Coordinates of C-alpha atoms in Angstrom, one line a residue:
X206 CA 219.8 86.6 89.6
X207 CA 219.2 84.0 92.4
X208 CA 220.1 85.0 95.7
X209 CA 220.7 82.9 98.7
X210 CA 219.2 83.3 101.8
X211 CA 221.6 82.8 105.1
X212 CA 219.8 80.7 107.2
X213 CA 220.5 82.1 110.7
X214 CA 222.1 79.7 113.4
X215 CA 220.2 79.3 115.8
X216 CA 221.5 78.1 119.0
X217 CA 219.2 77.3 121.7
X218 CA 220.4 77.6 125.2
X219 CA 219.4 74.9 127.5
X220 CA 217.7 76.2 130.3
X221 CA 219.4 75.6 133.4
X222 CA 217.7 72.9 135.7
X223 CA 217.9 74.3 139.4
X224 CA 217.6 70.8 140.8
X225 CA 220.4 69.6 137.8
X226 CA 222.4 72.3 139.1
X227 CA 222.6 71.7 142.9
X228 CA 223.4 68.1 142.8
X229 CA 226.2 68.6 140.2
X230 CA 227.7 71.5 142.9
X231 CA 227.2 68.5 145.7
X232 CA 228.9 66.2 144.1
X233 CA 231.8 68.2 142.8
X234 CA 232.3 68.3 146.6
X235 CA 234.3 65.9 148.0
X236 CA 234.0 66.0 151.3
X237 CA 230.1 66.7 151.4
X238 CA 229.6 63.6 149.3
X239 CA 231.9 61.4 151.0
X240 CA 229.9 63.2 154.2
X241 CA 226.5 61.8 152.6
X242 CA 227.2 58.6 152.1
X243 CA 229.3 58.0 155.4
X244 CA 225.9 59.5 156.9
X245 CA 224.0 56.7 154.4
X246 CA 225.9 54.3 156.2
X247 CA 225.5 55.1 159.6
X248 CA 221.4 55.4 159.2
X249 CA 221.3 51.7 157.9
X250 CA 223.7 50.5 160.2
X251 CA 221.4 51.8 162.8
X252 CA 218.4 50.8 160.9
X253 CA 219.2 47.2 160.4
X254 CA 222.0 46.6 162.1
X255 CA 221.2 45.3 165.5
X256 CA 218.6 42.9 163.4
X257 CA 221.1 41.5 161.6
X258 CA 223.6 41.1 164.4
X259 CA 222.3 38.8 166.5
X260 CA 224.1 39.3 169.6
X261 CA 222.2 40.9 172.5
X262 CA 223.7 44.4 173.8
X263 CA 222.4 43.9 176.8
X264 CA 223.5 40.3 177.9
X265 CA 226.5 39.6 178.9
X266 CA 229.3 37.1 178.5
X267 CA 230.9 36.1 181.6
X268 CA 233.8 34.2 179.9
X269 CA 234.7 37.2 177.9
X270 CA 234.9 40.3 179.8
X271 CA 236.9 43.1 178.9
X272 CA 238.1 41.2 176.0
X273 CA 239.8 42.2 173.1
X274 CA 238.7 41.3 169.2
X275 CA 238.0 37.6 168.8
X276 CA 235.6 36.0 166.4
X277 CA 232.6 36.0 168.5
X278 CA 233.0 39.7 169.7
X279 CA 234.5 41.4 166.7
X280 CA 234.9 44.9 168.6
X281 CA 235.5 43.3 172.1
X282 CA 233.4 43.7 175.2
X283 CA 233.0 46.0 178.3
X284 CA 233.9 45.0 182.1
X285 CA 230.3 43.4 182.1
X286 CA 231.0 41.3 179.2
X287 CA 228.6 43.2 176.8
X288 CA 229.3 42.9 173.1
X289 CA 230.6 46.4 172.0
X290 CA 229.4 45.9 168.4
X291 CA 225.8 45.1 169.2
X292 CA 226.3 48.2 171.8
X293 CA 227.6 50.5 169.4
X294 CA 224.8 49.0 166.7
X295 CA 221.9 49.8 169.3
X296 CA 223.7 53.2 170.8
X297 CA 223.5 54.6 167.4
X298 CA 220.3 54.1 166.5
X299 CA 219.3 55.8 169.8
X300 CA 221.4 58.9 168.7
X301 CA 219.9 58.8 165.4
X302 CA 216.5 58.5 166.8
X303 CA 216.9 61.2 169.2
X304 CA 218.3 63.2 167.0
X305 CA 215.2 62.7 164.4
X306 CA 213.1 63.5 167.1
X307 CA 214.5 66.8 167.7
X308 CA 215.0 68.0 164.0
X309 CA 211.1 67.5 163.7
X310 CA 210.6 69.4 166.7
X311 CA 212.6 72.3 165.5
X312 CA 211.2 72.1 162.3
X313 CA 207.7 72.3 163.0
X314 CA 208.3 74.7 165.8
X315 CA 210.9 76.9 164.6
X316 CA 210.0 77.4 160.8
X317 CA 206.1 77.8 161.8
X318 CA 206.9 80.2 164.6
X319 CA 209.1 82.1 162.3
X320 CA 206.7 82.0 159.2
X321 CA 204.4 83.8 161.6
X322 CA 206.6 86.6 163.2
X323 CA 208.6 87.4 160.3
X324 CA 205.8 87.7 158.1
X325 CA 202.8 89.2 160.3
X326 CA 205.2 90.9 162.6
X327 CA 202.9 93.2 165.4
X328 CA 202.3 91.4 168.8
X329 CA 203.1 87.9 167.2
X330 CA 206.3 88.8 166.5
X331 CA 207.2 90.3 170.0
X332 CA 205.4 87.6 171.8
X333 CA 207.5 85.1 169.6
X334 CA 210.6 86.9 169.5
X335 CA 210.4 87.8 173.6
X336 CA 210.2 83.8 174.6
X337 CA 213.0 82.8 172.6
X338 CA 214.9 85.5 174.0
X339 CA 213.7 84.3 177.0
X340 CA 215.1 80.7 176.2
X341 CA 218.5 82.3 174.8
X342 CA 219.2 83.8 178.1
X343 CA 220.0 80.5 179.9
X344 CA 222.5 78.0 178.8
X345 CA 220.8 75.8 176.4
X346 CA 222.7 72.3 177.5
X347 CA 222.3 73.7 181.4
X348 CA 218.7 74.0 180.9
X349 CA 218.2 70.4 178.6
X350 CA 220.4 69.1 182.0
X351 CA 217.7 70.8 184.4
X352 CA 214.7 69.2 182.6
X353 CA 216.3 66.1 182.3
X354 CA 216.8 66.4 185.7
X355 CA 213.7 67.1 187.4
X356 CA 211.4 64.9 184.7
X357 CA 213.4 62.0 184.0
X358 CA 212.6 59.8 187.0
X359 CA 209.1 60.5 186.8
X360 CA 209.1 60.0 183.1
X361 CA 210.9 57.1 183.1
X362 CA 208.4 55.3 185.6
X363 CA 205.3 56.2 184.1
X364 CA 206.1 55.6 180.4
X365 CA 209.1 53.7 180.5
X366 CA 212.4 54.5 178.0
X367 CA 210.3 55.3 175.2
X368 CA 209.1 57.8 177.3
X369 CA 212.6 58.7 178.3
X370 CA 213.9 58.7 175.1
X371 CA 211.2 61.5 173.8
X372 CA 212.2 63.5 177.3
X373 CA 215.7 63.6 176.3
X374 CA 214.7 64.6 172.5
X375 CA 212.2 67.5 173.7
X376 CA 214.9 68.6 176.6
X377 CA 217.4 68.9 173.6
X378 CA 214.7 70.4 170.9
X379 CA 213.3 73.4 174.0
X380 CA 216.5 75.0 173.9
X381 CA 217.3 74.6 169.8
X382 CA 214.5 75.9 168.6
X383 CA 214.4 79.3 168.5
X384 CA 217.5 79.0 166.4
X385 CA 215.5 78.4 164.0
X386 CA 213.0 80.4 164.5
X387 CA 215.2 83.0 164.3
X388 CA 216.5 81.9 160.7
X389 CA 213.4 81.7 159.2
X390 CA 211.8 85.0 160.8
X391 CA 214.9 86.9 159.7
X392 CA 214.7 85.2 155.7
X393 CA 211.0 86.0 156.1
X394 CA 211.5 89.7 156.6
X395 CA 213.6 89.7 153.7
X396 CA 211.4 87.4 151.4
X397 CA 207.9 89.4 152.3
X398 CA 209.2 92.8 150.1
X399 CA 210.6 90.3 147.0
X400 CA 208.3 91.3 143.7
X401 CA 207.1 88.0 143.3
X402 CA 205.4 88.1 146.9
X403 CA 204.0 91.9 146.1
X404 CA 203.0 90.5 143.0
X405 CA 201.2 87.7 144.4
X406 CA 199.6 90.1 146.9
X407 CA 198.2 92.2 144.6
X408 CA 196.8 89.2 142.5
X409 CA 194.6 88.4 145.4
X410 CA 196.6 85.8 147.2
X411 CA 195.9 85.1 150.7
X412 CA 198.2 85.7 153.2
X413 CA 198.5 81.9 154.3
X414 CA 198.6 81.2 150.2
X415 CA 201.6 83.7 149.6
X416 CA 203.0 82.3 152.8
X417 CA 203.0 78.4 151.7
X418 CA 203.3 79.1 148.0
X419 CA 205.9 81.9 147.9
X420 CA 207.8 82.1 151.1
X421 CA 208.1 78.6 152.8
X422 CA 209.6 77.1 149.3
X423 CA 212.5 79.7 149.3
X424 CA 213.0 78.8 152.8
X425 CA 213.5 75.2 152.2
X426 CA 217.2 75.2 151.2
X427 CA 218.3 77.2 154.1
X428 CA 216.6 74.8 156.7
X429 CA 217.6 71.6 155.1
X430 CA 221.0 73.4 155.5
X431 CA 220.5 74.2 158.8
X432 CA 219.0 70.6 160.4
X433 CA 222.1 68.7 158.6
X434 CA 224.4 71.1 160.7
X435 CA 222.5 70.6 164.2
X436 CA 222.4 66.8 163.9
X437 CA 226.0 67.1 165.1
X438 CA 225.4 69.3 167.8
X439 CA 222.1 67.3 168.9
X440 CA 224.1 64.3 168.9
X441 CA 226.8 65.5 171.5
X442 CA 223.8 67.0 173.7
X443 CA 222.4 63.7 174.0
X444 CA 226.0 62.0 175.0
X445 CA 226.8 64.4 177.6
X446 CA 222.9 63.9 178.9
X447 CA 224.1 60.1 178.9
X448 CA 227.5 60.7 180.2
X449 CA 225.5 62.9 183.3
X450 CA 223.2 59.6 184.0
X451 CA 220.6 61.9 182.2
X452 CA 219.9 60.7 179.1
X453 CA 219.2 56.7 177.8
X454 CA 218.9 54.5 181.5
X455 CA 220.2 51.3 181.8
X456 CA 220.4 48.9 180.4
X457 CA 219.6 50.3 177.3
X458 CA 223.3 51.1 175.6
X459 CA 224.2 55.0 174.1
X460 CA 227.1 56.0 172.9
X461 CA 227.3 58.7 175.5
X462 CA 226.4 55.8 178.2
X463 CA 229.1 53.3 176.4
X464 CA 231.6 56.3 176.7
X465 CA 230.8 56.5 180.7
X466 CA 230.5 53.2 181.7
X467 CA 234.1 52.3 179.8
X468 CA 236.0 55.8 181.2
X469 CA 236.8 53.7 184.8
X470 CA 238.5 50.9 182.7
X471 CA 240.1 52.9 180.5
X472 CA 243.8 52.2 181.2
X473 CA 242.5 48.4 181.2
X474 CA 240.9 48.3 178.0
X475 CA 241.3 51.7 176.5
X476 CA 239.5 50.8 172.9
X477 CA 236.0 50.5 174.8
X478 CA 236.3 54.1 175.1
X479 CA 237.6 55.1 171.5
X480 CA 235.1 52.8 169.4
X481 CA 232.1 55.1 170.6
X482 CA 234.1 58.5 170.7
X483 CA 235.2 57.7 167.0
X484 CA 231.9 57.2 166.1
X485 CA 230.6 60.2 168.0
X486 CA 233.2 61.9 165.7
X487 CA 232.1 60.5 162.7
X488 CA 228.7 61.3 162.9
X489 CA 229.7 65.3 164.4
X490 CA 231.8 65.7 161.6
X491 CA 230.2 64.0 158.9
X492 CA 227.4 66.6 159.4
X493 CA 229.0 69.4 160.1
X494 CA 231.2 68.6 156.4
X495 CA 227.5 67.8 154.4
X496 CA 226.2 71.2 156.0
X497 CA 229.1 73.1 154.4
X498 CA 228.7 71.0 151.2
X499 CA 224.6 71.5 150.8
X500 CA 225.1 75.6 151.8
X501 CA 227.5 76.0 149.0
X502 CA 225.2 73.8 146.6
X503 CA 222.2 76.0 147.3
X504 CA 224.0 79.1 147.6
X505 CA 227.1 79.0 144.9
X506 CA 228.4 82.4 146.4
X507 CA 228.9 81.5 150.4
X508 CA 231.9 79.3 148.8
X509 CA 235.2 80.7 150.2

């Protein structure tokens, strides 16, 4: 008697691709993609735009002023005769800058400073947690105003707008900072009793090896998600530094300085104040929408 064997089916489940699986969550969102790429844009505008159009921002055109669209000045020009496209080209890419600037700042401050309270805790942990109290208990814009205030001139003389420029950025990043901080020390506490640190701990893993190894990697999502929503916020800081006479000095164009300088002429030539304030709006909200879009992606269950 023969007898057949059944050969069992064997189905073999792929195993799921983390990386695989946040990008395909990204780009199922709509308005976080369309977010990324409008973001895209804007950096390479900034990046090689005012290289590619070669009009100065700075110089003006005395037979054009307050003009309207015409072939030489696609997006018009102010009461001085400045091209607004090379203006808004050049005022971007000092937002952008700026707001690079500060990101690194908070990054390096804020996710080092947490690292070390949340995870050591003791007097580190008061001593960090007591100054950025400290910092929280003033208004952070009133306090970026103060600095601004009281080191721009100085600033300004000695090291010129570059110098400026990294005053406004570390003005902005004092008071942002411990928001971060904060995130990370609280995801620390959490992340410090998880098995795999415990385990890692009792394999003979250093403090500072658990700490870059085990921690800092399951922090990365949540920072990410947390810069791409500041860049908004660090953007407006810097405009209303600008629109204050705080922030980029003459005659060096922002958007916040384009919004000022075109407010007085405003029933004149009202479209010398919208082209900045749209793009001020682009860039807040085009951020604020990828923020949503990557926190969902890394975290499926904060959808709602």
């Amino acid at each position: 008697m023969s007898t057949s064997e059944a050969t069992p089916l064997i189905v073999a489940r792929a195993e799921r691709n983390p990386t695989r699986e946040f990008w395909r969550r990204l780009l199922r969102n709509r308005a976080a993609l369309i977010s990324l790429l409008t973001l895209v844009l804007l950096i390479l505008l900034a990046a090689v735009g005012p290289s590619l159009y070669a009009i100065s921002p700075i110089k003006p055109d005395y037979a054009a002023i307050n003009s309207l669209f015409t072939g030489k000045h696609p997006l018009g020009t102010d009461n001085l005769g400045r091209d607004t496209l090379a203006r808004l080209l050049y005022g971007l890419r000092v937002s952008l800058i700026v707001a690079f600037y500060v990101e690194t700042l908070n990054v390096s401050l804020g996710v080092t400073l947490g690292l070390v309270a949340g995870y050591f805790g003791g007097i580190p942990d008061v001593i960090i947690t007591r100054i950025a109290d400290m910092l929280f208990a003033f208004p952070g814009l009133l306090l970026a105003i103060l600095i601004a205030a009281v080191f721009g001139t100085p600033v300004t003389e000695r090291f010129g707008g570059i110098g400026r420029l990294l005053l406004v950025a570390g003005a902005i990043s004092l008071v942002s900072w411990p928001l971060m901080a904060r995130l990370v020390r609280s995801q620390t506490l959490v992340l410090k009793e998880q098995e795999f640190v415990l385990a890692a701990r009792s394999l003979g893993a250093s403090d500072w090896q658990i700490l870059a190894h085990h921690v800092l990697p399951n922090l990365i999502g949540q920072v990410i998600v947390a810069v791409t929503l500041d860049i908004g916020g660090v953007v407006v800081s810097e405009s209303v530094l600008s629109l204050l006479g705080l922030g980029i000095q003459p005659p060096d164009p922002s958007i916040g300085k384009m919004i000022t300088d075109s407010i007085p002429y405003l029933e004149a030539n009202a479209w010398q104040v919208i082209v900045p304030s749209l793009a001020l709006m682009l860039i807040v909200m085009s951020a604020s929408f990828l923020g949503d879009g990557l926190r969902d992606a890394f975290d499926p269950g904060t959808q709602h």
